[in-house]
Amino acid sequence: MAGPLVRSETDARAVAWITLARPERKNAFDAQVISELIAAVSAVDKTSRAVVLMSEGDAFCAGADLEWMRSMVDFGLERNAADSRALARMYAALDALPMPLLARVQGAALGGGAGLVAVADIAVASTEATFGFTEARLGIIPSVVSPYVLRKIGAGHATALFASGIRFDARRALEIGLVEAVESPEELDAKLALYLDAIVAGGPHAVNAAKQLVRDVAGRPVAEVHEMTVARIAEARVSAEGQEGMRAFLERRKARWDT
């Protein structure tokens, strides 16, 4: 009997690791992978400090599985909508995580796989990684991932990449903001650890609140968010975590977070 296509575990620092475990199919999506990934994300403990999405083999995620796509050729509109809705739920579940979501991109991230990179808060890529929103080459469009891609890289880059379907390397992904850092394969895990160490060093509530703050402020006029931002920093300062963090800094000691 085949094992799970998505594995998950939580380490001693309360970091949840979710692994796409289908290397023989380039970690491509099908209905089972989508279902298992939704289940894995839903099972993440809300007190986890961060979630890392990674994969086995030489590809991060090649997008939709060829056999799954072949089966969809004869589907009608209603069945296609149902499958697309499940895929949308998968991205929405990842996006709704309250703690930072990190992606470890060691290889090709194409189509929906590039969408996984876009939904991550922090993506760290190997110099061997390649990317592409290649759907137009198949006569379709990257519709479900588009909200996350536009939020990450903006309309200009998204239009160019969606319309051309061109593949690009990790350096270009860094230039447009799709990934946060690029390292050699040998240094990839060290770079990932750098971000995880920094996240775990921060106040648990403050880290999650910082992520939410960006979501709530982005795209809104300064005047519209003025009172909200004032209230949030004031509340953070008087909170138990804020008090401990500031006292620890002033006393030159490590903060003792109450998680």
CSV table of C-alpha atoms in Angstrom, one decimal, residues 137-238:
chain,number,residue,atom,x,y,z
A,137,ARG,CA,1.0,27.2,-23.1
A,138,LEU,CA,-1.8,24.7,-22.5
A,139,GLY,CA,-4.6,26.9,-23.5
A,140,ILE,CA,-5.7,27.6,-19.9
A,141,ILE,CA,-4.9,30.4,-17.3
A,142,PRO,CA,-3.4,30.6,-13.8
A,143,SER,CA,-6.7,31.8,-12.4
A,144,VAL,CA,-6.9,30.2,-9.0
A,145,VAL,CA,-3.3,31.3,-8.0
A,146,SER,CA,-3.7,34.8,-9.5
A,147,PRO,CA,-4.7,36.6,-6.3
A,148,TYR,CA,-1.6,35.4,-4.5
A,149,VAL,CA,0.7,36.1,-7.4
A,150,LEU,CA,-0.6,39.6,-7.9
A,151,ARG,CA,-0.3,40.3,-4.2
A,152,LYS,CA,3.3,39.1,-4.3
A,153,ILE,CA,4.8,40.5,-7.5
A,154,GLY,CA,2.3,43.1,-8.7
A,155,ALA,CA,0.2,43.3,-11.9
A,156,GLY,CA,3.0,44.3,-14.3
A,157,HIS,CA,5.2,41.2,-13.6
A,158,ALA,CA,2.1,39.0,-13.3
A,159,THR,CA,0.8,40.1,-16.7
A,160,ALA,CA,4.1,39.5,-18.4
A,161,LEU,CA,4.6,36.0,-16.9
A,162,PHE,CA,1.0,34.9,-17.2
A,163,ALA,CA,0.6,35.9,-20.9
A,164,SER,CA,4.0,34.6,-22.0
A,165,GLY,CA,4.2,31.5,-19.9
A,166,ILE,CA,7.9,32.0,-19.9
A,167,ARG,CA,10.1,30.0,-17.5
A,168,PHE,CA,12.6,32.0,-15.4
A,169,ASP,CA,15.4,31.3,-13.0
A,170,ALA,CA,15.8,31.9,-9.3
A,171,ARG,CA,17.6,35.2,-9.7
A,172,ARG,CA,14.7,36.6,-11.7
A,173,ALA,CA,12.3,35.3,-9.1
A,174,LEU,CA,14.3,37.2,-6.5
A,175,GLU,CA,14.3,40.4,-8.6
A,176,ILE,CA,10.5,40.4,-8.9
A,177,GLY,CA,9.9,39.5,-5.3
A,178,LEU,CA,8.5,36.0,-5.8
A,179,VAL,CA,11.2,34.6,-3.5
A,180,GLU,CA,12.9,36.3,-0.6
A,181,ALA,CA,16.3,34.7,-0.9
A,182,VAL,CA,18.4,32.6,-3.3
A,183,GLU,CA,21.2,30.3,-2.1
A,184,SER,CA,23.3,27.4,-3.5
A,185,PRO,CA,21.8,24.0,-2.9
A,186,GLU,CA,24.4,23.4,-0.2
A,187,GLU,CA,23.4,26.6,1.6
A,188,LEU,CA,19.6,26.4,1.1
A,189,ASP,CA,18.8,24.8,4.5
A,190,ALA,CA,21.1,27.2,6.3
A,191,LYS,CA,19.2,30.2,4.8
A,192,LEU,CA,15.9,28.6,5.7
A,193,ALA,CA,17.2,28.1,9.3
A,194,LEU,CA,18.2,31.8,9.4
A,195,TYR,CA,14.6,32.8,8.9
A,196,LEU,CA,13.2,30.2,11.2
A,197,ASP,CA,15.6,31.2,14.0
A,198,ALA,CA,14.6,34.8,13.6
A,199,ILE,CA,10.9,34.0,13.7
A,200,VAL,CA,11.2,31.8,16.8
A,201,ALA,CA,13.2,34.5,18.6
A,202,GLY,CA,10.3,36.9,18.2
A,203,GLY,CA,7.2,37.1,20.4
A,204,PRO,CA,4.7,34.5,19.1
A,205,HIS,CA,1.8,36.9,19.1
A,206,ALA,CA,3.9,39.7,17.7
A,207,VAL,CA,5.1,37.6,14.8
A,208,ASN,CA,1.6,36.6,13.8
A,209,ALA,CA,0.3,40.1,14.3
A,210,ALA,CA,3.0,41.4,12.1
A,211,LYS,CA,1.9,39.1,9.3
A,212,GLN,CA,-1.7,40.2,9.8
A,213,LEU,CA,-0.7,43.8,9.8
A,214,VAL,CA,0.6,43.6,6.3
A,215,ARG,CA,-2.6,42.0,5.1
A,216,ASP,CA,-4.7,44.7,6.7
A,217,VAL,CA,-2.7,47.7,5.6
A,218,ALA,CA,-1.7,46.7,2.1
A,219,GLY,CA,-3.4,48.8,-0.6
A,220,ARG,CA,-5.2,51.1,1.7
A,221,PRO,CA,-4.6,54.9,2.0
A,222,VAL,CA,-2.5,56.0,5.0
A,223,ALA,CA,-5.4,58.1,6.4
A,224,GLU,CA,-7.7,55.1,6.3
A,225,VAL,CA,-5.4,52.9,8.5
A,226,HIS,CA,-4.1,55.7,10.7
A,227,GLU,CA,-6.2,54.9,13.8
A,228,MET,CA,-5.9,51.2,13.3
A,229,THR,CA,-2.1,51.3,13.3
A,230,VAL,CA,-2.0,53.5,16.4
A,231,ALA,CA,-4.4,51.2,18.3
A,232,ARG,CA,-2.4,48.1,17.4
A,233,ILE,CA,1.0,49.4,18.5
A,234,ALA,CA,-0.6,50.8,21.7
A,235,GLU,CA,-2.2,47.4,22.5
A,236,ALA,CA,1.0,45.6,21.7
A,237,ARG,CA,3.0,47.7,24.1
A,238,VAL,CA,0.7,47.1,27.0
